[in-house]
mmCIF file of C-alpha atoms in Angstrom:
data_model
loop_
_atom_site.group_PDB
_atom_site.id
_atom_site.type_symbol
_atom_site.label_atom_id
_atom_site.label_comp_id
_atom_site.label_asym_id
_atom_site.label_seq_id
_atom_site.Cartn_x
_atom_site.Cartn_y
_atom_site.Cartn_z
ATOM 1 C CA UNK A 1 -66.446 -1.530 52.074
ATOM 2 C CA UNK A 2 -68.923 -2.871 49.537
ATOM 3 C CA UNK A 3 -71.897 -4.884 50.750
ATOM 4 C CA UNK A 4 -71.883 -7.047 47.595
ATOM 5 C CA UNK A 5 -69.522 -9.964 47.215
ATOM 6 C CA UNK A 6 -68.758 -11.680 43.891
ATOM 7 C CA UNK A 7 -67.835 -15.341 43.609
ATOM 8 C CA UNK A 8 -67.079 -17.747 40.763
ATOM 9 C CA UNK A 9 -69.094 -20.949 41.193
ATOM 10 C CA UNK A 10 -68.731 -24.282 39.440
ATOM 11 C CA UNK A 11 -71.983 -24.494 37.462
ATOM 12 C CA UNK A 12 -71.379 -27.943 35.932
ATOM 13 C CA UNK A 13 -68.645 -30.537 35.726
ATOM 14 C CA UNK A 14 -66.559 -30.411 32.535
ATOM 15 C CA UNK A 15 -66.290 -33.357 30.175
ATOM 16 C CA UNK A 16 -62.966 -33.052 28.415
ATOM 17 C CA UNK A 17 -61.927 -29.432 27.992
ATOM 18 C CA UNK A 18 -63.763 -27.003 30.301
ATOM 19 C CA UNK A 19 -65.807 -24.197 28.746
ATOM 20 C CA UNK A 20 -67.107 -20.870 30.017
ATOM 21 C CA UNK A 21 -70.496 -22.525 30.597
ATOM 22 C CA UNK A 22 -69.003 -24.626 33.398
ATOM 23 C CA UNK A 23 -68.626 -21.476 35.521
ATOM 24 C CA UNK A 24 -71.030 -18.877 36.910
ATOM 25 C CA UNK A 25 -70.469 -15.425 38.430
ATOM 26 C CA UNK A 26 -72.649 -15.110 41.546
ATOM 27 C CA UNK A 27 -73.335 -12.118 43.788
ATOM 28 C CA UNK A 28 -73.699 -12.687 47.534
ATOM 29 C CA UNK A 29 -73.551 -10.555 50.656
ATOM 30 C CA UNK A 30 -70.167 -9.626 52.044
ATOM 31 C CA UNK A 31 -69.670 -11.916 55.064
ATOM 32 C CA UNK A 32 -69.324 -10.781 58.660
ATOM 33 C CA UNK A 33 -66.594 -12.359 60.787
ATOM 34 C CA UNK A 34 -67.378 -14.324 63.913
ATOM 35 C CA UNK A 35 -65.022 -14.985 66.817
ATOM 36 C CA UNK A 36 -61.576 -15.980 65.568
ATOM 37 C CA UNK A 37 -62.411 -15.070 61.976
ATOM 38 C CA UNK A 38 -61.328 -12.444 59.471
ATOM 39 C CA UNK A 39 -62.715 -11.092 56.205
ATOM 40 C CA UNK A 40 -60.180 -10.562 53.435
ATOM 41 C CA UNK A 41 -60.675 -8.412 50.334
ATOM 42 C CA UNK A 42 -58.743 -10.469 47.782
ATOM 43 C CA UNK A 43 -56.297 -8.562 45.597
ATOM 44 C CA UNK A 44 -54.957 -11.437 43.503
ATOM 45 C CA UNK A 45 -56.132 -15.022 43.074
ATOM 46 C CA UNK A 46 -54.247 -17.893 41.528
ATOM 47 C CA UNK A 47 -55.432 -20.300 38.839
ATOM 48 C CA UNK A 48 -53.445 -23.528 38.638
ATOM 49 C CA UNK A 49 -53.469 -26.724 36.558
ATOM 50 C CA UNK A 50 -54.324 -28.966 39.533
ATOM 51 C CA UNK A 51 -57.709 -27.243 39.733
ATOM 52 C CA UNK A 52 -58.860 -29.094 36.624
ATOM 53 C CA UNK A 53 -58.796 -32.402 38.525
ATOM 54 C CA UNK A 54 -60.902 -30.967 41.329
ATOM 55 C CA UNK A 55 -63.656 -30.168 38.830
ATOM 56 C CA UNK A 56 -64.246 -33.911 38.385
ATOM 57 C CA UNK A 57 -66.338 -35.786 40.919
ATOM 58 C CA UNK A 58 -63.685 -38.389 41.680
ATOM 59 C CA UNK A 59 -61.720 -39.341 44.755
ATOM 60 C CA UNK A 60 -58.308 -37.687 44.834
ATOM 61 C CA UNK A 61 -55.769 -36.209 47.231
ATOM 62 C CA UNK A 62 -58.053 -33.179 47.690
ATOM 63 C CA UNK A 63 -61.859 -33.131 47.694
ATOM 64 C CA UNK A 64 -63.591 -32.202 44.425
ATOM 65 C CA UNK A 65 -65.141 -28.786 44.023
ATOM 66 C CA UNK A 66 -68.857 -28.733 44.854
ATOM 67 C CA UNK A 67 -71.392 -27.728 42.260
ATOM 68 C CA UNK A 68 -73.118 -24.364 42.766
ATOM 69 C CA UNK A 69 -70.485 -23.329 45.291
ATOM 70 C CA UNK A 70 -67.411 -21.106 44.966
ATOM 71 C CA UNK A 71 -64.169 -22.664 43.804
ATOM 72 C CA UNK A 72 -61.102 -22.107 45.965
ATOM 73 C CA UNK A 73 -57.370 -21.747 45.551
ATOM 74 C CA UNK A 74 -54.461 -19.555 46.539
ATOM 75 C CA UNK A 75 -55.161 -15.867 47.120
ATOM 76 C CA UNK A 76 -53.560 -12.836 48.695
ATOM 77 C CA UNK A 77 -55.471 -9.851 50.008
ATOM 78 C CA UNK A 78 -56.088 -7.232 52.671
ATOM 79 C CA UNK A 79 -57.901 -7.831 55.940
ATOM 80 C CA UNK A 80 -60.963 -5.575 56.022
ATOM 81 C CA UNK A 81 -62.654 -6.896 59.169
ATOM 82 C CA UNK A 82 -61.284 -8.940 62.048
ATOM 83 C CA UNK A 83 -62.543 -10.678 65.160
ATOM 84 C CA UNK A 84 -59.227 -12.494 65.613
ATOM 85 C CA UNK A 85 -56.323 -11.570 67.832
ATOM 86 C CA UNK A 86 -53.205 -10.723 65.872
ATOM 87 C CA UNK A 87 -55.007 -9.617 62.707
ATOM 88 C CA UNK A 88 -55.995 -6.016 62.052
ATOM 89 C CA UNK A 89 -57.630 -4.263 59.092
ATOM 90 C CA UNK A 90 -54.930 -3.390 56.591
ATOM 91 C CA UNK A 91 -52.862 -6.530 57.196
ATOM 92 C CA UNK A 92 -51.989 -8.462 54.033
ATOM 93 C CA UNK A 93 -52.440 -12.229 54.208
ATOM 94 C CA UNK A 94 -52.047 -15.338 52.103
ATOM 95 C CA UNK A 95 -54.830 -17.929 52.231
ATOM 96 C CA UNK A 96 -56.700 -20.596 50.245
ATOM 97 C CA UNK A 97 -60.090 -19.039 49.447
ATOM 98 C CA UNK A 98 -59.609 -17.549 46.025
ATOM 99 C CA UNK A 99 -62.113 -17.257 43.154
ATOM 100 C CA UNK A 100 -64.075 -14.633 45.152
ATOM 101 C CA UNK A 101 -63.821 -10.962 46.018
ATOM 102 C CA UNK A 102 -64.306 -11.215 49.792
ATOM 103 C CA UNK A 103 -63.265 -14.301 51.761
ATOM 104 C CA UNK A 104 -64.399 -15.253 55.251
ATOM 105 C CA UNK A 105 -61.943 -17.560 56.970
ATOM 106 C CA UNK A 106 -60.649 -18.664 60.328
ATOM 107 C CA UNK A 107 -57.561 -16.672 61.201
ATOM 108 C CA UNK A 108 -55.637 -19.921 61.628
ATOM 109 C CA UNK A 109 -56.019 -20.464 57.856
ATOM 110 C CA UNK A 110 -54.318 -17.170 56.969
ATOM 111 C CA UNK A 111 -50.613 -16.396 56.883
ATOM 112 C CA UNK A 112 -49.440 -12.774 57.153
ATOM 113 C CA UNK A 113 -47.078 -11.579 54.423
ATOM 114 C CA UNK A 114 -44.914 -8.477 54.238
ATOM 115 C CA UNK A 115 -45.611 -6.414 51.098
ATOM 116 C CA UNK A 116 -42.494 -4.330 51.785
ATOM 117 C CA UNK A 117 -40.204 -7.334 51.271
ATOM 118 C CA UNK A 118 -41.630 -8.446 47.911
ATOM 119 C CA UNK A 119 -44.620 -7.684 45.686
ATOM 120 C CA UNK A 120 -47.699 -9.423 47.076
ATOM 121 C CA UNK A 121 -47.995 -11.520 43.926
ATOM 122 C CA UNK A 122 -44.629 -13.129 44.737
ATOM 123 C CA UNK A 123 -46.267 -14.913 47.664
ATOM 124 C CA UNK A 124 -48.499 -16.734 45.155
ATOM 125 C CA UNK A 125 -45.586 -17.632 42.899
ATOM 126 C CA UNK A 126 -41.860 -17.584 43.517
ATOM 127 C CA UNK A 127 -42.112 -17.274 47.335
ATOM 128 C CA UNK A 128 -45.259 -19.390 47.636
ATOM 129 C CA UNK A 129 -46.545 -22.824 46.730
ATOM 130 C CA UNK A 130 -45.209 -22.527 43.190
ATOM 131 C CA UNK A 131 -41.663 -21.830 44.294
ATOM 132 C CA UNK A 132 -41.691 -24.482 47.012
ATOM 133 C CA UNK A 133 -42.970 -27.028 44.487
ATOM 134 C CA UNK A 134 -40.016 -26.323 42.210
ATOM 135 C CA UNK A 135 -37.499 -26.289 45.065
ATOM 136 C CA UNK A 136 -38.706 -29.432 46.832
ATOM 137 C CA UNK A 137 -39.343 -31.397 43.665
ATOM 138 C CA UNK A 138 -35.904 -30.774 42.225
ATOM 139 C CA UNK A 139 -33.759 -30.917 45.344
ATOM 140 C CA UNK A 140 -35.551 -33.364 47.647
ATOM 141 C CA UNK A 141 -37.756 -35.564 45.447
ATOM 142 C CA UNK A 142 -35.366 -35.869 42.489
ATOM 143 C CA UNK A 143 -32.284 -35.223 44.649
ATOM 144 C CA UNK A 144 -30.400 -33.422 41.882
ATOM 145 C CA UNK A 145 -26.621 -33.465 42.254
ATOM 146 C CA UNK A 146 -24.111 -30.951 40.861
ATOM 147 C CA UNK A 147 -22.989 -31.789 37.335
ATOM 148 C CA UNK A 148 -26.148 -33.663 36.378
ATOM 149 C CA UNK A 149 -28.284 -33.030 33.291
ATOM 150 C CA UNK A 150 -31.820 -31.843 34.072
ATOM 151 C CA UNK A 151 -34.811 -31.841 31.726
ATOM 152 C CA UNK A 152 -37.913 -29.790 32.572
ATOM 153 C CA UNK A 153 -41.219 -29.988 30.696
ATOM 154 C CA UNK A 154 -43.596 -27.000 30.529
ATOM 155 C CA UNK A 155 -40.444 -25.107 31.391
ATOM 156 C CA UNK A 156 -41.863 -21.642 30.689
ATOM 157 C CA UNK A 157 -44.638 -22.183 33.232
ATOM 158 C CA UNK A 158 -44.692 -20.941 36.799
ATOM 159 C CA UNK A 159 -43.040 -24.038 38.284
ATOM 160 C CA UNK A 160 -40.895 -25.139 35.361
ATOM 161 C CA UNK A 161 -39.158 -21.805 34.867
ATOM 162 C CA UNK A 162 -38.061 -21.822 38.504
ATOM 163 C CA UNK A 163 -36.926 -25.460 38.373
ATOM 164 C CA UNK A 164 -34.538 -24.694 35.531
ATOM 165 C CA UNK A 165 -33.050 -21.658 37.247
ATOM 166 C CA UNK A 166 -32.683 -23.409 40.601
ATOM 167 C CA UNK A 167 -30.981 -26.321 38.859
ATOM 168 C CA UNK A 168 -28.428 -23.937 37.377
ATOM 169 C CA UNK A 169 -27.885 -22.172 40.714
ATOM 170 C CA UNK A 170 -27.341 -25.567 42.364
ATOM 171 C CA UNK A 171 -24.666 -26.575 39.868
ATOM 172 C CA UNK A 172 -26.439 -28.671 37.239
ATOM 173 C CA UNK A 173 -24.169 -29.566 34.358
ATOM 174 C CA UNK A 174 -26.824 -28.947 31.705
ATOM 175 C CA UNK A 175 -30.437 -27.733 31.911
ATOM 176 C CA UNK A 176 -32.930 -28.398 29.108
ATOM 177 C CA UNK A 177 -36.494 -27.167 28.811
ATOM 178 C CA UNK A 178 -39.460 -27.761 26.540
ATOM 179 C CA UNK A 179 -42.137 -25.148 25.863
ATOM 180 C CA UNK A 180 -45.028 -24.495 23.504
ATOM 181 C CA UNK A 181 -43.882 -21.579 21.356
ATOM 182 C CA UNK A 182 -40.802 -19.963 19.856
ATOM 183 C CA UNK A 183 -41.233 -16.961 22.159
ATOM 184 C CA UNK A 184 -41.260 -19.210 25.214
ATOM 185 C CA UNK A 185 -38.158 -21.019 23.984
ATOM 186 C CA UNK A 186 -36.416 -17.648 23.662
ATOM 187 C CA UNK A 187 -37.462 -16.790 27.204
ATOM 188 C CA UNK A 188 -35.987 -20.041 28.533
ATOM 189 C CA UNK A 189 -32.670 -19.257 26.932
ATOM 190 C CA UNK A 190 -32.778 -15.772 28.467
ATOM 191 C CA UNK A 191 -33.370 -17.405 31.869
ATOM 192 C CA UNK A 192 -30.168 -19.427 31.476
ATOM 193 C CA UNK A 193 -31.396 -22.780 30.157
ATOM 194 C CA UNK A 194 -28.566 -24.416 28.212
ATOM 195 C CA UNK A 195 -30.977 -25.759 25.605
ATOM 196 C CA UNK A 196 -34.678 -25.411 24.883
ATOM 197 C CA UNK A 197 -37.085 -26.616 22.219
ATOM 198 C CA UNK A 198 -40.656 -26.106 21.064
ATOM 199 C CA UNK A 199 -42.440 -29.444 21.382
ATOM 200 C CA UNK A 200 -44.541 -28.559 18.333
ATOM 201 C CA UNK A 201 -41.454 -28.683 16.101
ATOM 202 C CA UNK A 202 -41.241 -32.483 16.028
ATOM 203 C CA UNK A 203 -41.355 -35.598 18.199
ATOM 204 C CA UNK A 204 -40.324 -34.728 21.747
ATOM 205 C CA UNK A 205 -38.141 -37.825 21.847
ATOM 206 C CA UNK A 206 -36.062 -36.576 18.897
ATOM 207 C CA UNK A 207 -35.802 -33.005 20.213
ATOM 208 C CA UNK A 208 -34.701 -34.190 23.632
ATOM 209 C CA UNK A 209 -32.153 -36.623 22.218
ATOM 210 C CA UNK A 210 -30.596 -33.777 20.224
ATOM 211 C CA UNK A 211 -30.537 -31.460 23.251
ATOM 212 C CA UNK A 212 -29.155 -34.119 25.626
ATOM 213 C CA UNK A 213 -26.649 -36.225 23.659
ATOM 214 C CA UNK A 214 -25.204 -37.598 26.907
ATOM 215 C CA UNK A 215 -28.595 -38.451 28.381
ATOM 216 C CA UNK A 216 -30.695 -37.063 31.224
ATOM 217 C CA UNK A 217 -30.159 -37.661 34.938
ATOM 218 C CA UNK A 218 -33.152 -35.764 36.356
ATOM 219 C CA UNK A 219 -36.545 -35.140 34.775
ATOM 220 C CA UNK A 220 -39.033 -32.695 36.304
ATOM 221 C CA UNK A 221 -42.372 -33.686 34.812
ATOM 222 C CA UNK A 222 -45.223 -31.202 34.453
ATOM 223 C CA UNK A 223 -46.724 -32.758 31.327
ATOM 224 C CA UNK A 224 -46.715 -36.564 31.238
ATOM 225 C CA UNK A 225 -47.601 -38.305 27.966
ATOM 226 C CA UNK A 226 -45.024 -38.062 25.191
ATOM 227 C CA UNK A 227 -42.736 -35.954 27.380
ATOM 228 C CA UNK A 228 -42.520 -38.658 30.019
ATOM 229 C CA UNK A 229 -41.941 -41.269 27.331
ATOM 230 C CA UNK A 230 -39.145 -39.162 25.830
ATOM 231 C CA UNK A 231 -37.559 -38.620 29.236
ATOM 232 C CA UNK A 232 -37.572 -42.342 30.033
ATOM 233 C CA UNK A 233 -35.880 -43.024 26.700
ATOM 234 C CA UNK A 234 -33.202 -40.405 27.372
ATOM 235 C CA UNK A 235 -32.550 -41.092 31.050
ATOM 236 C CA UNK A 236 -29.254 -42.504 32.218
ATOM 237 C CA UNK A 237 -28.806 -45.361 34.679
ATOM 238 C CA UNK A 238 -30.315 -44.510 38.068
ATOM 239 C CA UNK A 239 -32.063 -41.450 36.658
ATOM 240 C CA UNK A 240 -34.799 -39.842 38.767
ATOM 241 C CA UNK A 241 -38.050 -38.206 37.724
ATOM 242 C CA UNK A 242 -40.079 -35.925 39.987
ATOM 243 C CA UNK A 243 -43.668 -36.240 38.763
ATOM 244 C CA UNK A 244 -45.321 -32.920 39.562
ATOM 245 C CA UNK A 245 -48.154 -32.793 37.011
ATOM 246 C CA UNK A 246 -49.492 -34.329 33.817
ATOM 247 C CA UNK A 247 -51.292 -31.490 32.094
ATOM 248 C CA UNK A 248 -51.242 -33.347 28.768
ATOM 249 C CA UNK A 249 -54.007 -35.629 30.008
ATOM 250 C CA UNK A 250 -56.038 -33.446 32.397
ATOM 251 C CA UNK A 251 -58.707 -32.881 29.743
ATOM 252 C CA UNK A 252 -58.422 -36.237 28.004
ATOM 253 C CA UNK A 253 -61.484 -38.465 27.694
ATOM 254 C CA UNK A 254 -59.476 -41.503 26.573
ATOM 255 C CA UNK A 255 -56.511 -43.225 28.277
ATOM 256 C CA UNK A 256 -53.158 -41.690 27.225
ATOM 257 C CA UNK A 257 -51.159 -43.458 24.505
ATOM 258 C CA UNK A 258 -47.820 -42.733 26.186
ATOM 259 C CA UNK A 259 -45.574 -43.625 27.876
ATOM 260 C CA UNK A 260 -45.171 -46.915 26.038
ATOM 261 C CA UNK A 261 -41.649 -47.653 27.246
ATOM 262 C CA UNK A 262 -42.128 -48.172 30.975
ATOM 263 C CA UNK A 263 -40.184 -51.435 30.773
ATOM 264 C CA UNK A 264 -37.014 -49.315 30.502
ATOM 265 C CA UNK A 265 -37.565 -48.271 34.110
ATOM 266 C CA UNK A 266 -36.383 -51.760 35.102
ATOM 267 C CA UNK A 267 -33.179 -52.025 33.123
ATOM 268 C CA UNK A 268 -32.132 -48.447 33.792
ATOM 269 C CA UNK A 269 -33.097 -48.702 37.472
ATOM 270 C CA UNK A 270 -35.024 -45.456 37.225
ATOM 271 C CA UNK A 271 -37.012 -43.799 39.989
ATOM 272 C CA UNK A 272 -40.311 -42.168 39.002
ATOM 273 C CA UNK A 273 -41.716 -40.446 42.090
ATOM 274 C CA UNK A 274 -44.922 -38.469 42.327
ATOM 275 C CA UNK A 275 -45.132 -35.786 44.973
ATOM 276 C CA UNK A 276 -47.352 -33.146 46.544
ATOM 277 C CA UNK A 277 -45.908 -29.888 47.787
ATOM 278 C CA UNK A 278 -47.904 -30.261 51.017
ATOM 279 C CA UNK A 279 -45.577 -33.102 52.016
ATOM 280 C CA UNK A 280 -42.550 -30.805 52.025
ATOM 281 C CA UNK A 281 -43.543 -28.052 54.417
ATOM 282 C CA UNK A 282 -40.453 -28.772 56.520
ATOM 283 C CA UNK A 283 -38.414 -27.114 53.750
ATOM 284 C CA UNK A 284 -40.357 -23.837 53.814
ATOM 285 C CA UNK A 285 -38.020 -21.807 56.021
ATOM 286 C CA UNK A 286 -34.927 -22.986 54.144
ATOM 287 C CA UNK A 287 -36.680 -22.385 50.810
ATOM 288 C CA UNK A 288 -37.808 -18.837 51.622
ATOM 289 C CA UNK A 289 -34.401 -17.861 52.974
ATOM 290 C CA UNK A 290 -32.508 -19.187 49.966
ATOM 291 C CA UNK A 291 -34.917 -18.027 47.266
ATOM 292 C CA UNK A 292 -35.349 -14.572 48.802
ATOM 293 C CA UNK A 293 -31.577 -14.255 48.761
ATOM 294 C CA UNK A 294 -31.397 -15.176 45.082
ATOM 295 C CA UNK A 295 -34.107 -12.628 44.309
ATOM 296 C CA UNK A 296 -32.274 -9.857 46.183
ATOM 297 C CA UNK A 297 -29.060 -10.697 44.366
ATOM 298 C CA UNK A 298 -30.757 -10.727 40.969
ATOM 299 C CA UNK A 299 -29.883 -14.375 40.399
ATOM 300 C CA UNK A 300 -33.472 -15.586 39.999
ATOM 301 C CA UNK A 301 -36.242 -14.216 37.805
ATOM 302 C CA UNK A 302 -39.939 -15.014 37.670
ATOM 303 C CA UNK A 303 -42.660 -14.251 35.149
ATOM 304 C CA UNK A 304 -46.314 -13.427 35.728
ATOM 305 C CA UNK A 305 -49.308 -13.247 33.431
ATOM 306 C CA UNK A 306 -52.001 -11.104 35.077
ATOM 307 C CA UNK A 307 -55.617 -11.000 33.921
ATOM 308 C CA UNK A 308 -57.781 -8.172 35.261
ATOM 309 C CA UNK A 309 -61.208 -8.744 36.794
ATOM 310 C CA UNK A 310 -62.644 -11.567 38.874
ATOM 311 C CA UNK A 311 -65.199 -12.194 36.127
ATOM 312 C CA UNK A 312 -62.273 -13.133 33.871
ATOM 313 C CA UNK A 313 -61.032 -15.884 36.204
ATOM 314 C CA UNK A 314 -62.648 -18.702 34.168
ATOM 315 C CA UNK A 315 -61.068 -17.413 30.957
ATOM 316 C CA UNK A 316 -57.714 -17.060 32.721
ATOM 317 C CA UNK A 317 -57.993 -20.688 33.819
ATOM 318 C CA UNK A 318 -58.872 -21.831 30.297
ATOM 319 C CA UNK A 319 -55.947 -19.809 28.980
ATOM 320 C CA UNK A 320 -53.671 -21.555 31.456
ATOM 321 C CA UNK A 321 -54.771 -24.943 30.115
ATOM 322 C CA UNK A 322 -54.126 -23.711 26.556
ATOM 323 C CA UNK A 323 -50.656 -22.511 27.528
ATOM 324 C CA UNK A 324 -51.376 -18.819 27.000
ATOM 325 C CA UNK A 325 -49.421 -17.834 30.113
ATOM 326 C CA UNK A 326 -45.780 -17.054 30.635
ATOM 327 C CA UNK A 327 -44.910 -17.959 34.200
ATOM 328 C CA UNK A 328 -47.583 -17.697 36.877
ATOM 329 C CA UNK A 329 -51.190 -17.038 35.830
ATOM 330 C CA UNK A 330 -52.923 -14.649 38.236
ATOM 331 C CA UNK A 331 -56.191 -12.758 38.313
ATOM 332 C CA UNK A 332 -56.302 -9.232 39.715
ATOM 333 C CA UNK A 333 -59.623 -9.024 41.554
#
């Protein structure tokens, strides 16, 4: 085992779009576990849109990242040293201390995973937080019913692509997705979306109206802004929106211009509900059982974009914000 650990630190807080200068690669000593602790050699780490908010020094649902300290996030890796009962070197675990090569953590913060059941990366995507976000947001938060029309923004992303497929598997009448390129639109159609459009091709409101002539019952929002405004305009009476993310404004320095039609929420009796996946842990067992079954049966697909090298984690994150990824963005350490 190496004696040198590498970590990505937050060097400065971004204003607007982050840049490479906001991050720093730092070498430290590989940690030694104390009682009840393990050391994990990370194999893959996740970069996710929510991390942009944690780079700001503002109060939120999770503490902000500290300057001159390693960032964190989902990771999967191999135990290389253990002083904790039930964990042995060679075990593969899921945990929350990504953005580094070696992670020291209390064993209670690690969850064993079985690499013989699925590729280890699946536990960071379709069988992990990403998949549960899609499952809980669509089925519990938005309470989709069979026959309903579902619209998903950022539908070629890690969460959105699963939302659309789960909607179809659960009997949606029509599933519509928006994405940022012609290639991504083609991928959505290959995944079974009934309609898809590139939001660069014209006003989202017009594209959605054409794709959903009978309106929208459920909107899964990953974008906010003009997509949320378009969804409100298209939603039917008693429509529901699960507000998962608003990537359109994560890097904005001015208040967003849209949505400008929130008054329609009253007349249409709409429900716009924000949610955090952490509030839906009670669904995990049901989610894993059902999704694993769909994967085995070939009914559900998932995409990954993998960037090699921990030193490339900042660029992978910036690429995620630009929309360079198809499906889940991961870094191979």
